[in-house]
Amino acid sequence: MLEGAEVAGMSYQVGRGGMLDGLDEALAGMSAGDEKSFTSQLVGGDLVGEEVEVTVAVSQVQEQELPEVDDDFAQLASEFDTADELTADVRERLGRGKRLEQAAAARDAVLEALLDKVEVPLPETMVTDELNARRQNIEQQLAYAGITMEKYLEDEGQTVEEFEAELDRRVRDAVAAQFILDEIAKKEELGVDQNELSQHLVRRASSPARTRRSSRTTCSSTTTSPSSCRRSCAARRWPRSWRPRSSRTPRATPWS
């Protein structure tokens, strides 16, 4: 038995994921008092990647009961009077979100192609400021998660030098992308008036993870200026001529 690898009294929702591979399959069909063993790979620690035998014992089983989606539920959970209206709104929102994802992917693919072809001179002071801001943000996120930088680098299989080199590359790509977006907006005359900017801020503030105050604060910070908010608005209005014709799925880019 691995020292410190035993956990008791933990609540887990089947299908949620985030634990060991094979756990959901092992728990399927089990009842209170049942015990089962399965083989899985460790995803962290000194023995990451090693195959181990895991024994799981179920002490209690609970079932999550979801309310029926009817008119009463619609009136309780939303501003709509009927379930049909709520369903239509959810479908429309999901479709709009998917279209925004596709537009963002197209934007990133164009920027990625342009960065490969265009040499953009970068002010080193701007690169340094962005590097410091991103490094501080990463350190804060790790601190919130209770993870040290050393542990993070160990889990990622990176050295400090590799991490800094990757961060520097991402920052330089992001800063260069900002200059490219500004130039595109200027050439295509993609101006953004105050009303459009306000609507953009309201949309960002309507996200569950944001408030209107935090959204405005973000646009006033060192890493996201009002001009970058305007740039984001202008990017939504790019003409089709700037969109990639390839149907391949673009890889994630450092400025997303």
PDB file of C-alpha atoms in Angstrom:
ATOM      1  CA  MET A   1       0.000   0.000   0.000  1.00  0.00           C
ATOM      2  CA  LEU A   2       1.298   3.462  -0.896  1.00  0.00           C
ATOM      3  CA  GLU A   3       1.895   5.645   2.143  1.00  0.00           C
ATOM      4  CA  GLY A   4      -0.601   8.531   2.311  1.00  0.00           C
ATOM      5  CA  ALA A   5      -2.651   7.177  -0.597  1.00  0.00           C
ATOM      6  CA  GLU A   6      -5.626   6.045   1.491  1.00  0.00           C
ATOM      7  CA  VAL A   7      -8.706   8.295   1.628  1.00  0.00           C
ATOM      8  CA  ALA A   8     -11.825   7.654   3.712  1.00  0.00           C
ATOM      9  CA  GLY A   9     -15.206   9.327   4.002  1.00  0.00           C
ATOM     10  CA  MET A  10     -14.933  11.120   0.666  1.00  0.00           C
ATOM     11  CA  SER A  11     -18.072  12.046  -1.273  1.00  0.00           C
ATOM     12  CA  TYR A  12     -17.860  11.493  -5.037  1.00  0.00           C
ATOM     13  CA  GLN A  13     -20.410  11.970  -7.817  1.00  0.00           C
ATOM     14  CA  VAL A  14     -20.237   9.269 -10.472  1.00  0.00           C
ATOM     15  CA  GLY A  15     -19.522  10.791 -13.867  1.00  0.00           C
ATOM     16  CA  ARG A  16     -17.960  13.942 -12.480  1.00  0.00           C
ATOM     17  CA  GLY A  17     -14.440  12.811 -13.326  1.00  0.00           C
ATOM     18  CA  GLY A  18     -11.284  14.444 -12.046  1.00  0.00           C
ATOM     19  CA  MET A  19     -10.199  11.433  -9.996  1.00  0.00           C
ATOM     20  CA  LEU A  20      -8.589   8.198 -11.200  1.00  0.00           C
ATOM     21  CA  ASP A  21      -9.232   6.689 -14.606  1.00  0.00           C
ATOM     22  CA  GLY A  22     -11.516   3.689 -14.210  1.00  0.00           C
ATOM     23  CA  LEU A  23     -13.190   4.873 -11.015  1.00  0.00           C
ATOM     24  CA  ASP A  24     -16.534   5.622 -12.641  1.00  0.00           C
ATOM     25  CA  GLU A  25     -16.607   2.239 -14.357  1.00  0.00           C
ATOM     26  CA  ALA A  26     -15.763   0.500 -11.078  1.00  0.00           C
ATOM     27  CA  LEU A  27     -18.491   2.326  -9.128  1.00  0.00           C
ATOM     28  CA  ALA A  28     -21.213   1.592 -11.690  1.00  0.00           C
ATOM     29  CA  GLY A  29     -23.710  -0.861 -10.184  1.00  0.00           C
ATOM     30  CA  MET A  30     -22.143  -0.922  -6.729  1.00  0.00           C
ATOM     31  CA  SER A  31     -24.273  -0.699  -3.588  1.00  0.00           C
ATOM     32  CA  ALA A  32     -23.569   0.353  -0.017  1.00  0.00           C
ATOM     33  CA  GLY A  33     -21.160  -2.146   1.560  1.00  0.00           C
ATOM     34  CA  ASP A  34     -19.688  -3.303  -1.775  1.00  0.00           C
ATOM     35  CA  GLU A  35     -15.966  -3.294  -2.432  1.00  0.00           C
ATOM     36  CA  LYS A  36     -14.142  -3.572  -5.757  1.00  0.00           C
ATOM     37  CA  SER A  37     -10.593  -3.324  -7.067  1.00  0.00           C
ATOM     38  CA  PHE A  38      -9.396  -1.975 -10.399  1.00  0.00           C
ATOM     39  CA  THR A  39      -6.149  -0.961 -12.079  1.00  0.00           C
ATOM     40  CA  SER A  40      -5.338   2.665 -12.868  1.00  0.00           C
ATOM     41  CA  GLN A  41      -2.401   4.986 -13.505  1.00  0.00           C
ATOM     42  CA  LEU A  42      -1.274   7.609 -11.011  1.00  0.00           C
ATOM     43  CA  VAL A  43      -1.598  11.145 -12.357  1.00  0.00           C
ATOM     44  CA  GLY A  44       0.641  12.948  -9.881  1.00  0.00           C
ATOM     45  CA  GLY A  45       3.363  12.606  -7.298  1.00  0.00           C
ATOM     46  CA  ASP A  46       6.685  10.796  -7.462  1.00  0.00           C
ATOM     47  CA  LEU A  47       5.116   7.706  -9.069  1.00  0.00           C
ATOM     48  CA  VAL A  48       3.183   9.533 -11.785  1.00  0.00           C
ATOM     49  CA  GLY A  49       2.367   7.218 -14.678  1.00  0.00           C
ATOM     50  CA  GLU A  50       2.828   4.054 -12.591  1.00  0.00           C
ATOM     51  CA  GLU A  51       0.069   1.431 -12.694  1.00  0.00           C
ATOM     52  CA  VAL A  52      -1.438   0.634  -9.306  1.00  0.00           C
ATOM     53  CA  GLU A  53      -4.270  -1.474  -7.988  1.00  0.00           C
ATOM     54  CA  VAL A  54      -6.989   0.656  -6.399  1.00  0.00           C
ATOM     55  CA  THR A  55      -9.588  -0.675  -3.972  1.00  0.00           C
ATOM     56  CA  VAL A  56     -12.792   1.314  -3.565  1.00  0.00           C
ATOM     57  CA  ALA A  57     -15.420   0.639  -0.885  1.00  0.00           C
ATOM     58  CA  VAL A  58     -18.895   2.192  -0.968  1.00  0.00           C
ATOM     59  CA  SER A  59     -20.358   3.163   2.396  1.00  0.00           C
ATOM     60  CA  GLN A  60     -23.429   5.055   1.191  1.00  0.00           C
ATOM     61  CA  VAL A  61     -25.282   5.632  -2.087  1.00  0.00           C
ATOM     62  CA  GLN A  62     -27.338   8.748  -2.794  1.00  0.00           C
ATOM     63  CA  GLU A  63     -29.376   9.605  -5.840  1.00  0.00           C
ATOM     64  CA  GLN A  64     -29.660  13.134  -7.139  1.00  0.00           C
ATOM     65  CA  GLU A  65     -33.240  13.944  -8.005  1.00  0.00           C
ATOM     66  CA  LEU A  66     -33.656  16.675 -10.591  1.00  0.00           C
ATOM     67  CA  PRO A  67     -36.895  18.659 -10.806  1.00  0.00           C
ATOM     68  CA  GLU A  68     -39.194  18.068 -13.732  1.00  0.00           C
ATOM     69  CA  VAL A  69     -38.847  20.702 -16.426  1.00  0.00           C
ATOM     70  CA  ASP A  70     -42.379  22.063 -16.525  1.00  0.00           C
ATOM     71  CA  ASP A  71     -44.020  25.480 -16.440  1.00  0.00           C
ATOM     72  CA  ASP A  72     -43.707  25.686 -12.656  1.00  0.00           C
ATOM     73  CA  PHE A  73     -39.968  25.035 -12.885  1.00  0.00           C
ATOM     74  CA  ALA A  74     -39.594  27.629 -15.655  1.00  0.00           C
ATOM     75  CA  GLN A  75     -41.327  30.280 -13.560  1.00  0.00           C
ATOM     76  CA  LEU A  76     -39.229  29.415 -10.505  1.00  0.00           C
ATOM     77  CA  ALA A  77     -35.841  29.213 -12.240  1.00  0.00           C
ATOM     78  CA  SER A  78     -36.145  31.894 -14.917  1.00  0.00           C
ATOM     79  CA  GLU A  79     -38.032  34.926 -16.153  1.00  0.00           C
ATOM     80  CA  PHE A  80     -40.118  32.751 -18.487  1.00  0.00           C
ATOM     81  CA  ASP A  81     -43.673  31.527 -17.917  1.00  0.00           C
ATOM     82  CA  THR A  82     -43.484  28.217 -19.774  1.00  0.00           C
ATOM     83  CA  ALA A  83     -41.015  25.384 -20.172  1.00  0.00           C
ATOM     84  CA  ASP A  84     -41.150  25.802 -23.956  1.00  0.00           C
ATOM     85  CA  GLU A  85     -40.000  29.414 -23.673  1.00  0.00           C
ATOM     86  CA  LEU A  86     -37.193  28.423 -21.297  1.00  0.00           C
ATOM     87  CA  THR A  87     -36.078  25.584 -23.577  1.00  0.00           C
ATOM     88  CA  ALA A  88     -36.057  27.867 -26.612  1.00  0.00           C
ATOM     89  CA  ASP A  89     -33.989  30.453 -24.728  1.00  0.00           C
ATOM     90  CA  VAL A  90     -31.457  27.845 -23.562  1.00  0.00           C
ATOM     91  CA  ARG A  91     -31.162  26.488 -27.115  1.00  0.00           C
ATOM     92  CA  GLU A  92     -30.639  29.992 -28.491  1.00  0.00           C
ATOM     93  CA  ARG A  93     -28.004  30.797 -25.851  1.00  0.00           C
ATOM     94  CA  LEU A  94     -26.107  27.564 -26.529  1.00  0.00           C
ATOM     95  CA  GLY A  95     -26.175  28.249 -30.258  1.00  0.00           C
ATOM     96  CA  ARG A  96     -24.931  31.783 -29.737  1.00  0.00           C
ATOM     97  CA  GLY A  97     -22.147  30.528 -27.481  1.00  0.00           C
ATOM     98  CA  LYS A  98     -21.095  27.976 -30.083  1.00  0.00           C
ATOM     99  CA  ARG A  99     -21.000  30.640 -32.789  1.00  0.00           C
ATOM    100  CA  LEU A 100     -18.838  32.837 -30.555  1.00  0.00           C
ATOM    101  CA  GLU A 101     -16.479  29.908 -29.982  1.00  0.00           C
ATOM    102  CA  GLN A 102     -16.212  29.370 -33.733  1.00  0.00           C
ATOM    103  CA  ALA A 103     -15.543  33.071 -34.295  1.00  0.00           C
ATOM    104  CA  ALA A 104     -12.838  33.044 -31.613  1.00  0.00           C
ATOM    105  CA  ALA A 105     -11.253  29.938 -33.167  1.00  0.00           C
ATOM    106  CA  ALA A 106     -11.266  31.632 -36.585  1.00  0.00           C
ATOM    107  CA  ARG A 107      -9.693  34.758 -35.100  1.00  0.00           C
ATOM    108  CA  ASP A 108      -6.969  32.727 -33.397  1.00  0.00           C
ATOM    109  CA  ALA A 109      -6.229  30.771 -36.579  1.00  0.00           C
ATOM    110  CA  VAL A 110      -5.811  34.019 -38.541  1.00  0.00           C
ATOM    111  CA  LEU A 111      -3.546  35.506 -35.884  1.00  0.00           C
ATOM    112  CA  GLU A 112      -1.495  32.326 -35.712  1.00  0.00           C
ATOM    113  CA  ALA A 113      -0.955  32.390 -39.487  1.00  0.00           C
ATOM    114  CA  LEU A 114      -0.073  36.094 -39.452  1.00  0.00           C
ATOM    115  CA  LEU A 115       2.414  35.685 -36.619  1.00  0.00           C
ATOM    116  CA  ASP A 116       4.212  33.025 -38.656  1.00  0.00           C
ATOM    117  CA  LYS A 117       4.537  35.402 -41.609  1.00  0.00           C
ATOM    118  CA  VAL A 118       4.991  38.845 -40.041  1.00  0.00           C
ATOM    119  CA  GLU A 119       7.907  40.079 -37.961  1.00  0.00           C
ATOM    120  CA  VAL A 120       6.571  42.524 -35.379  1.00  0.00           C
ATOM    121  CA  PRO A 121       9.115  44.691 -33.489  1.00  0.00           C
ATOM    122  CA  LEU A 122       8.164  44.558 -29.821  1.00  0.00           C
ATOM    123  CA  PRO A 123       8.932  47.193 -27.161  1.00  0.00           C
ATOM    124  CA  GLU A 124      10.906  45.316 -24.521  1.00  0.00           C
ATOM    125  CA  THR A 125       9.350  47.391 -21.728  1.00  0.00           C
ATOM    126  CA  MET A 126       5.895  46.205 -22.783  1.00  0.00           C
ATOM    127  CA  VAL A 127       7.074  42.591 -22.969  1.00  0.00           C
ATOM    128  CA  THR A 128       8.678  42.866 -19.521  1.00  0.00           C
ATOM    129  CA  ASP A 129       5.536  44.374 -17.969  1.00  0.00           C
ATOM    130  CA  GLU A 130       3.345  41.656 -19.472  1.00  0.00           C
ATOM    131  CA  LEU A 131       5.764  38.933 -18.373  1.00  0.00           C
ATOM    132  CA  ASN A 132       5.719  40.207 -14.797  1.00  0.00           C
ATOM    133  CA  ALA A 133       1.921  40.496 -14.800  1.00  0.00           C
ATOM    134  CA  ARG A 134       1.410  36.972 -16.146  1.00  0.00           C
ATOM    135  CA  ARG A 135       3.994  35.476 -13.825  1.00  0.00           C
ATOM    136  CA  GLN A 136       2.303  37.134 -10.847  1.00  0.00           C
ATOM    137  CA  ASN A 137      -1.101  35.914 -12.027  1.00  0.00           C
ATOM    138  CA  ILE A 138       0.167  32.325 -12.313  1.00  0.00           C
ATOM    139  CA  GLU A 139       1.721  32.481  -8.851  1.00  0.00           C
ATOM    140  CA  GLN A 140      -1.538  33.808  -7.383  1.00  0.00           C
ATOM    141  CA  GLN A 141      -3.583  31.053  -9.028  1.00  0.00           C
ATOM    142  CA  LEU A 142      -1.196  28.403  -7.725  1.00  0.00           C
ATOM    143  CA  ALA A 143      -1.334  29.939  -4.239  1.00  0.00           C
ATOM    144  CA  TYR A 144      -5.140  29.849  -4.299  1.00  0.00           C
ATOM    145  CA  ALA A 145      -4.964  26.165  -5.268  1.00  0.00           C
ATOM    146  CA  GLY A 146      -2.468  25.442  -2.499  1.00  0.00           C
ATOM    147  CA  ILE A 147       0.261  24.418  -4.970  1.00  0.00           C
ATOM    148  CA  THR A 148       3.831  25.637  -4.946  1.00  0.00           C
ATOM    149  CA  MET A 149       5.616  26.583  -8.148  1.00  0.00           C
ATOM    150  CA  GLU A 150       8.081  23.749  -7.543  1.00  0.00           C
ATOM    151  CA  LYS A 151       5.224  21.214  -7.303  1.00  0.00           C
ATOM    152  CA  TYR A 152       3.556  22.639 -10.409  1.00  0.00           C
ATOM    153  CA  LEU A 153       6.757  22.382 -12.455  1.00  0.00           C
ATOM    154  CA  GLU A 154       7.306  18.834 -11.182  1.00  0.00           C
ATOM    155  CA  ASP A 155       3.805  17.765 -12.224  1.00  0.00           C
ATOM    156  CA  GLU A 156       4.233  19.430 -15.624  1.00  0.00           C
ATOM    157  CA  GLY A 157       7.650  17.883 -16.125  1.00  0.00           C
ATOM    158  CA  GLN A 158       9.229  21.300 -16.725  1.00  0.00           C
ATOM    159  CA  THR A 159      12.332  22.998 -15.441  1.00  0.00           C
ATOM    160  CA  VAL A 160      12.312  26.641 -14.363  1.00  0.00           C
ATOM    161  CA  GLU A 161      14.213  27.539 -17.530  1.00  0.00           C
ATOM    162  CA  GLU A 162      11.693  25.714 -19.751  1.00  0.00           C
ATOM    163  CA  PHE A 163       8.779  27.381 -17.962  1.00  0.00           C
ATOM    164  CA  GLU A 164      10.297  30.851 -18.360  1.00  0.00           C
ATOM    165  CA  ALA A 165      11.098  30.227 -22.028  1.00  0.00           C
ATOM    166  CA  GLU A 166       7.530  29.071 -22.732  1.00  0.00           C
ATOM    167  CA  LEU A 167       6.084  32.028 -20.839  1.00  0.00           C
ATOM    168  CA  ASP A 168       8.316  34.434 -22.762  1.00  0.00           C
ATOM    169  CA  ARG A 169       7.231  32.917 -26.092  1.00  0.00           C
ATOM    170  CA  ARG A 170       3.547  33.150 -25.187  1.00  0.00           C
ATOM    171  CA  VAL A 171       3.870  36.742 -24.033  1.00  0.00           C
ATOM    172  CA  ARG A 172       5.720  37.820 -27.168  1.00  0.00           C
ATOM    173  CA  ASP A 173       3.089  36.141 -29.348  1.00  0.00           C
ATOM    174  CA  ALA A 174       0.315  37.836 -27.366  1.00  0.00           C
ATOM    175  CA  VAL A 175       1.882  41.302 -27.579  1.00  0.00           C
ATOM    176  CA  ALA A 176       2.557  40.851 -31.302  1.00  0.00           C
ATOM    177  CA  ALA A 177      -1.061  39.742 -31.770  1.00  0.00           C
ATOM    178  CA  GLN A 178      -2.262  42.934 -30.099  1.00  0.00           C
ATOM    179  CA  PHE A 179      -0.278  45.034 -32.574  1.00  0.00           C
ATOM    180  CA  ILE A 180      -1.644  42.988 -35.483  1.00  0.00           C
ATOM    181  CA  LEU A 181      -5.226  43.408 -34.253  1.00  0.00           C
ATOM    182  CA  ASP A 182      -4.714  47.150 -33.942  1.00  0.00           C
ATOM    183  CA  GLU A 183      -3.354  47.346 -37.491  1.00  0.00           C
ATOM    184  CA  ILE A 184      -6.217  45.255 -38.887  1.00  0.00           C
ATOM    185  CA  ALA A 185      -8.803  47.385 -37.114  1.00  0.00           C
ATOM    186  CA  LYS A 186      -7.109  50.530 -38.450  1.00  0.00           C
ATOM    187  CA  LYS A 187      -6.910  49.294 -42.052  1.00  0.00           C
ATOM    188  CA  GLU A 188     -10.447  47.928 -42.098  1.00  0.00           C
ATOM    189  CA  GLU A 189     -11.724  51.024 -40.270  1.00  0.00           C
ATOM    190  CA  LEU A 190     -13.295  48.890 -37.577  1.00  0.00           C
ATOM    191  CA  GLY A 191     -14.123  51.696 -35.221  1.00  0.00           C
ATOM    192  CA  VAL A 192     -15.912  51.091 -31.939  1.00  0.00           C
ATOM    193  CA  ASP A 193     -18.123  53.777 -30.464  1.00  0.00           C
ATOM    194  CA  GLN A 194     -18.839  54.254 -26.776  1.00  0.00           C
ATOM    195  CA  ASN A 195     -22.198  52.476 -27.006  1.00  0.00           C
ATOM    196  CA  GLU A 196     -20.602  49.320 -28.459  1.00  0.00           C
ATOM    197  CA  LEU A 197     -17.897  49.423 -25.814  1.00  0.00           C
ATOM    198  CA  SER A 198     -20.504  49.715 -23.060  1.00  0.00           C
ATOM    199  CA  GLN A 199     -22.461  46.772 -24.489  1.00  0.00           C
ATOM    200  CA  HIS A 200     -19.263  44.716 -24.602  1.00  0.00           C
ATOM    201  CA  LEU A 201     -18.547  45.479 -20.941  1.00  0.00           C
ATOM    202  CA  VAL A 202     -22.106  44.571 -19.963  1.00  0.00           C
ATOM    203  CA  ARG A 203     -21.833  41.233 -21.802  1.00  0.00           C
ATOM    204  CA  ARG A 204     -18.615  40.461 -19.958  1.00  0.00           C
ATOM    205  CA  ALA A 205     -20.166  41.468 -16.655  1.00  0.00           C
ATOM    206  CA  SER A 206     -23.172  39.187 -17.260  1.00  0.00           C
ATOM    207  CA  SER A 207     -20.904  36.131 -17.019  1.00  0.00           C
ATOM    208  CA  PRO A 208     -21.594  34.140 -13.799  1.00  0.00           C
ATOM    209  CA  ALA A 209     -17.935  34.509 -12.813  1.00  0.00           C
ATOM    210  CA  ARG A 210     -17.945  38.283 -13.166  1.00  0.00           C
ATOM    211  CA  THR A 211     -19.673  41.332 -11.855  1.00  0.00           C
ATOM    212  CA  ARG A 212     -20.004  44.616 -13.672  1.00  0.00           C
ATOM    213  CA  ARG A 213     -17.584  46.139 -11.200  1.00  0.00           C
ATOM    214  CA  SER A 214     -14.941  43.458 -11.707  1.00  0.00           C
ATOM    215  CA  SER A 215     -15.316  43.702 -15.489  1.00  0.00           C
ATOM    216  CA  ARG A 216     -14.680  47.432 -15.484  1.00  0.00           C
ATOM    217  CA  THR A 217     -11.797  46.928 -13.077  1.00  0.00           C
ATOM    218  CA  THR A 218     -10.267  44.365 -15.429  1.00  0.00           C
ATOM    219  CA  CYS A 219     -10.415  46.809 -18.316  1.00  0.00           C
ATOM    220  CA  SER A 220      -8.543  49.329 -16.185  1.00  0.00           C
ATOM    221  CA  SER A 221      -5.778  46.953 -15.102  1.00  0.00           C
ATOM    222  CA  THR A 222      -2.265  46.794 -16.449  1.00  0.00           C
ATOM    223  CA  THR A 223      -2.954  43.660 -18.474  1.00  0.00           C
ATOM    224  CA  THR A 224      -6.238  44.707 -20.072  1.00  0.00           C
ATOM    225  CA  SER A 225      -6.579  48.350 -21.015  1.00  0.00           C
ATOM    226  CA  PRO A 226      -9.652  50.154 -22.389  1.00  0.00           C
ATOM    227  CA  SER A 227      -7.983  50.018 -25.803  1.00  0.00           C
ATOM    228  CA  SER A 228      -7.824  46.232 -25.599  1.00  0.00           C
ATOM    229  CA  CYS A 229     -11.538  46.161 -24.762  1.00  0.00           C
ATOM    230  CA  ARG A 230     -12.133  48.258 -27.862  1.00  0.00           C
ATOM    231  CA  ARG A 231      -9.873  45.886 -29.780  1.00  0.00           C
ATOM    232  CA  SER A 232     -11.969  42.941 -28.641  1.00  0.00           C
ATOM    233  CA  CYS A 233     -15.117  44.687 -29.848  1.00  0.00           C
ATOM    234  CA  ALA A 234     -13.505  45.503 -33.182  1.00  0.00           C
ATOM    235  CA  ALA A 235     -12.345  41.914 -33.646  1.00  0.00           C
ATOM    236  CA  ARG A 236     -15.972  40.791 -33.611  1.00  0.00           C
ATOM    237  CA  ARG A 237     -16.517  42.889 -36.734  1.00  0.00           C
ATOM    238  CA  TRP A 238     -13.746  41.454 -38.887  1.00  0.00           C
ATOM    239  CA  PRO A 239     -14.816  40.977 -42.518  1.00  0.00           C
ATOM    240  CA  ARG A 240     -15.032  37.475 -43.950  1.00  0.00           C
ATOM    241  CA  SER A 241     -11.886  38.141 -45.987  1.00  0.00           C
ATOM    242  CA  TRP A 242      -9.879  37.874 -42.754  1.00  0.00           C
ATOM    243  CA  ARG A 243     -11.324  34.499 -41.780  1.00  0.00           C
ATOM    244  CA  PRO A 244      -9.381  31.319 -42.530  1.00  0.00           C
ATOM    245  CA  ARG A 245     -10.664  29.103 -45.314  1.00  0.00           C
ATOM    246  CA  SER A 246      -9.186  25.912 -43.896  1.00  0.00           C
ATOM    247  CA  SER A 247     -11.638  23.562 -42.213  1.00  0.00           C
ATOM    248  CA  ARG A 248      -9.044  22.139 -39.838  1.00  0.00           C
ATOM    249  CA  THR A 249      -9.450  22.736 -36.144  1.00  0.00           C
ATOM    250  CA  PRO A 250      -6.908  25.352 -35.035  1.00  0.00           C
ATOM    251  CA  ARG A 251      -4.764  24.573 -32.014  1.00  0.00           C
ATOM    252  CA  ALA A 252      -5.047  26.647 -28.870  1.00  0.00           C
ATOM    253  CA  THR A 253      -3.118  29.902 -29.014  1.00  0.00           C
ATOM    254  CA  PRO A 254      -1.448  31.850 -26.200  1.00  0.00           C
ATOM    255  CA  TRP A 255      -3.608  34.934 -26.557  1.00  0.00           C
ATOM    256  CA  SER A 256      -6.948  33.148 -26.113  1.00  0.00           C
TER     257      SER A 256
END
